[in-house]
């Protein structure tokens, strides 16, 4: 197991071929997939033939940017994953932050904890200059995580999707945070001006 990052309660590690069942179970929960596919599960064949190979290819290409399996530090239970990968091929300056956690992990602060740790690592050790994140406008839970992580609302936009899902008529939102904004906030937090 190749560990990428450890937080107080989480271990973020590289995916392996042994994670197929974890991913199928995660994407098989209609509530987890509600704001992504309208609740439709991802087929095992797609996990095995497309998703997992994509995750593994990012490790070969970027090493320290990609998708990370999230496990509980105490006990090792699979919780889901975090995404922290370049938005443009070959350019490490801007990365997309994403997360997908099992329903049992919702509301416990895991998404914010993992996202904050990735943002910190990106700005302090990986040469990232800007972090962006996207979700459906109606996905209030994901938007709260972005805000708690320090990202700010940038815009609402509309995509053409082959199939409309409930809430898609309200569009998608983009949130972002630059290294300069993060440093100013982090420095203020360390001096007691802001809550961390």
Tab-separated table of C-alpha atoms in Angstrom:
chain	number	residue	atom	x	y	z
A	1	UNK	CA	0.000	0.000	0.000
A	2	UNK	CA	1.425	3.379	-1.040
A	3	UNK	CA	0.271	6.072	1.387
A	4	UNK	CA	0.118	9.581	-0.052
A	5	UNK	CA	-1.161	11.558	2.916
A	6	UNK	CA	-2.248	10.953	6.497
A	7	UNK	CA	-4.511	13.242	8.522
A	8	UNK	CA	-5.831	12.957	12.061
A	9	UNK	CA	-8.507	10.443	10.994
A	10	UNK	CA	-7.739	9.543	7.369
A	11	UNK	CA	-5.206	7.709	5.265
A	12	UNK	CA	-5.144	8.665	1.575
A	13	UNK	CA	-3.396	6.012	-0.487
A	14	UNK	CA	-2.966	4.923	-4.082
A	15	UNK	CA	-5.654	2.748	-5.574
A	16	UNK	CA	-4.754	-0.812	-6.570
A	17	UNK	CA	-6.462	-3.479	-8.654
A	18	UNK	CA	-7.810	-4.891	-5.374
A	19	UNK	CA	-10.093	-1.832	-4.992
A	20	UNK	CA	-12.590	-2.819	-7.692
A	21	UNK	CA	-15.197	-4.020	-5.187
A	22	UNK	CA	-14.798	-0.851	-3.094
A	23	UNK	CA	-15.444	1.340	-6.129
A	24	UNK	CA	-18.372	-0.757	-7.365
A	25	UNK	CA	-19.980	-0.577	-3.917
A	26	UNK	CA	-19.383	3.188	-3.642
A	27	UNK	CA	-20.825	3.942	-7.086
A	28	UNK	CA	-23.642	1.461	-6.517
A	29	UNK	CA	-25.305	3.619	-3.858
A	30	UNK	CA	-28.049	5.720	-5.521
A	31	UNK	CA	-27.632	8.498	-2.937
A	32	UNK	CA	-23.877	8.742	-3.549
A	33	UNK	CA	-24.539	8.990	-7.294
A	34	UNK	CA	-27.598	11.284	-7.081
A	35	UNK	CA	-25.784	14.484	-8.146
A	36	UNK	CA	-23.583	12.668	-10.659
A	37	UNK	CA	-25.788	10.297	-12.619
A	38	UNK	CA	-29.208	10.816	-11.084
A	39	UNK	CA	-28.600	7.743	-8.925
A	40	UNK	CA	-27.630	5.297	-11.680
A	41	UNK	CA	-24.765	2.993	-10.576
A	42	UNK	CA	-21.457	2.636	-12.391
A	43	UNK	CA	-21.174	-0.820	-13.950
A	44	UNK	CA	-18.407	-3.125	-12.717
A	45	UNK	CA	-17.115	-3.342	-16.300
A	46	UNK	CA	-16.675	0.448	-16.384
A	47	UNK	CA	-14.871	0.440	-13.024
A	48	UNK	CA	-12.521	-2.345	-14.185
A	49	UNK	CA	-12.034	-1.180	-17.765
A	50	UNK	CA	-12.083	2.632	-17.493
A	51	UNK	CA	-12.030	4.171	-14.023
A	52	UNK	CA	-9.375	2.127	-12.252
A	53	UNK	CA	-7.028	2.180	-15.280
A	54	UNK	CA	-7.463	5.982	-15.416
A	55	UNK	CA	-6.541	6.335	-11.726
A	56	UNK	CA	-3.486	4.095	-12.092
A	57	UNK	CA	-2.341	5.949	-15.236
A	58	UNK	CA	-2.330	9.244	-13.322
A	59	UNK	CA	0.144	7.830	-10.807
A	60	UNK	CA	2.488	6.862	-13.636
A	61	UNK	CA	2.116	10.253	-15.287
A	62	UNK	CA	2.024	12.631	-12.309
A	63	UNK	CA	3.102	10.590	-9.279
A	64	UNK	CA	1.638	12.830	-6.610
A	65	UNK	CA	-1.498	14.108	-8.364
A	66	UNK	CA	-4.521	11.935	-9.064
A	67	UNK	CA	-7.208	9.970	-7.229
A	68	UNK	CA	-6.621	8.702	-3.694
A	69	UNK	CA	-8.484	5.963	-1.849
A	70	UNK	CA	-9.616	7.226	1.559
A	71	UNK	CA	-9.583	4.924	4.570
A	72	UNK	CA	-10.220	5.419	8.249
A	73	UNK	CA	-6.917	5.717	10.026
A	74	UNK	CA	-8.276	3.722	12.973
A	75	UNK	CA	-9.486	0.443	11.538
A	76	UNK	CA	-8.792	0.870	7.826
A	77	UNK	CA	-12.412	0.968	6.605
A	78	UNK	CA	-12.753	2.177	2.989
A	79	UNK	CA	-14.581	5.527	2.988
A	80	UNK	CA	-14.346	6.622	-0.652
A	81	UNK	CA	-11.892	8.740	-2.594
A	82	UNK	CA	-10.434	12.195	-3.131
A	83	UNK	CA	-9.395	13.650	-6.461
A	84	UNK	CA	-6.550	16.147	-6.738
A	85	UNK	CA	-5.419	16.195	-10.374
A	86	UNK	CA	-4.384	18.658	-13.088
A	87	UNK	CA	-7.180	20.369	-14.985
A	88	UNK	CA	-4.980	20.621	-18.098
A	89	UNK	CA	-2.818	17.801	-19.353
A	90	UNK	CA	0.782	18.266	-18.250
A	91	UNK	CA	0.124	21.476	-16.281
A	92	UNK	CA	0.446	21.073	-12.499
A	93	UNK	CA	-0.333	24.703	-11.650
A	94	UNK	CA	-4.123	24.226	-11.511
A	95	UNK	CA	-5.737	21.130	-10.023
A	96	UNK	CA	-9.286	19.968	-9.540
A	97	UNK	CA	-10.377	18.946	-6.068
A	98	UNK	CA	-13.098	16.310	-5.793
A	99	UNK	CA	-14.384	13.757	-3.312
A	100	UNK	CA	-16.832	10.874	-3.222
A	101	UNK	CA	-17.529	9.244	0.116
A	102	UNK	CA	-19.758	6.404	1.275
A	103	UNK	CA	-22.993	7.502	2.865
A	104	UNK	CA	-21.840	6.176	6.259
A	105	UNK	CA	-19.022	8.777	6.141
A	106	UNK	CA	-21.277	11.763	5.409
A	107	UNK	CA	-21.659	14.486	7.998
A	108	UNK	CA	-18.589	13.449	9.992
A	109	UNK	CA	-16.160	16.043	8.599
A	110	UNK	CA	-14.091	13.552	6.581
A	111	UNK	CA	-14.592	15.381	3.276
A	112	UNK	CA	-13.445	18.706	4.745
A	113	UNK	CA	-10.520	17.095	6.580
A	114	UNK	CA	-9.245	15.343	3.462
A	115	UNK	CA	-9.839	18.334	1.197
A	116	UNK	CA	-8.001	20.728	3.524
A	117	UNK	CA	-5.037	18.369	3.772
A	118	UNK	CA	-4.827	18.049	-0.021
A	119	UNK	CA	-5.031	21.818	-0.521
A	120	UNK	CA	-2.275	22.340	2.067
A	121	UNK	CA	-0.063	19.709	0.400
A	122	UNK	CA	-0.743	21.186	-3.032
A	123	UNK	CA	0.205	24.716	-2.048
A	124	UNK	CA	3.171	23.826	0.176
A	125	UNK	CA	4.810	20.906	-1.626
A	126	UNK	CA	3.385	20.233	-5.092
A	127	UNK	CA	3.708	23.567	-6.886
A	128	UNK	CA	-0.045	24.068	-7.231
A	129	UNK	CA	-1.092	27.688	-7.782
A	130	UNK	CA	-4.882	27.301	-8.034
A	131	UNK	CA	-7.409	24.717	-6.832
A	132	UNK	CA	-10.832	24.467	-8.467
A	133	UNK	CA	-13.863	22.357	-7.618
A	134	UNK	CA	-17.197	21.788	-9.338
A	135	UNK	CA	-20.579	20.438	-8.306
A	136	UNK	CA	-24.244	20.785	-9.140
A	137	UNK	CA	-25.761	24.040	-7.895
A	138	UNK	CA	-28.262	22.048	-5.819
A	139	UNK	CA	-25.581	19.929	-4.085
A	140	UNK	CA	-25.548	21.898	-0.831
A	141	UNK	CA	-23.407	19.353	1.043
A	142	UNK	CA	-20.577	19.449	-1.467
A	143	UNK	CA	-20.729	23.240	-1.645
A	144	UNK	CA	-20.372	23.444	2.153
A	145	UNK	CA	-17.242	21.281	1.990
A	146	UNK	CA	-15.748	23.583	-0.661
A	147	UNK	CA	-16.471	26.635	1.473
A	148	UNK	CA	-15.096	25.039	4.669
A	149	UNK	CA	-11.959	24.138	2.713
A	150	UNK	CA	-11.485	27.822	1.863
A	151	UNK	CA	-12.642	27.850	-1.749
A	152	UNK	CA	-14.884	30.711	-2.896
A	153	UNK	CA	-17.749	30.752	-5.358
A	154	UNK	CA	-16.624	31.772	-8.864
A	155	UNK	CA	-19.580	31.185	-11.193
A	156	UNK	CA	-22.649	29.200	-12.165
A	157	UNK	CA	-22.599	27.589	-15.598
A	158	UNK	CA	-24.648	25.160	-17.657
A	159	UNK	CA	-23.362	22.079	-19.465
A	160	UNK	CA	-25.060	20.059	-22.165
A	161	UNK	CA	-25.588	16.595	-20.739
A	162	UNK	CA	-26.934	13.668	-22.733
A	163	UNK	CA	-29.449	13.006	-19.937
A	164	UNK	CA	-30.910	15.569	-17.576
A	165	UNK	CA	-30.939	14.563	-13.915
A	166	UNK	CA	-32.988	16.175	-11.132
A	167	UNK	CA	-31.502	19.572	-10.324
A	168	UNK	CA	-29.410	19.877	-13.496
A	169	UNK	CA	-31.664	22.659	-14.739
A	170	UNK	CA	-30.040	24.887	-12.071
A	171	UNK	CA	-26.582	24.320	-13.547
A	172	UNK	CA	-23.177	23.676	-12.047
A	173	UNK	CA	-21.026	25.852	-9.812
A	174	UNK	CA	-17.295	26.472	-9.775
A	175	UNK	CA	-15.341	27.274	-6.613
A	176	UNK	CA	-11.654	28.187	-6.464
A	177	UNK	CA	-8.758	29.119	-4.196
A	178	UNK	CA	-5.342	30.481	-5.168
A	179	UNK	CA	-2.087	29.837	-3.357
A	180	UNK	CA	-1.901	33.524	-2.415
A	181	UNK	CA	-5.390	33.507	-0.927
A	182	UNK	CA	-4.614	30.318	0.989
A	183	UNK	CA	-1.340	31.724	2.371
A	184	UNK	CA	-3.065	34.919	3.509
A	185	UNK	CA	-5.843	32.920	5.200
A	186	UNK	CA	-3.457	30.350	6.691
A	187	UNK	CA	-1.159	33.033	8.063
A	188	UNK	CA	-4.102	34.880	9.583
A	189	UNK	CA	-5.428	31.653	11.090
A	190	UNK	CA	-2.055	30.874	12.656
A	191	UNK	CA	-1.954	34.356	14.193
A	192	UNK	CA	-5.430	33.891	15.665
A	193	UNK	CA	-7.244	36.329	13.375
A	194	UNK	CA	-9.386	33.682	11.649
A	195	UNK	CA	-10.683	30.290	12.656
A	196	UNK	CA	-8.652	27.585	10.878
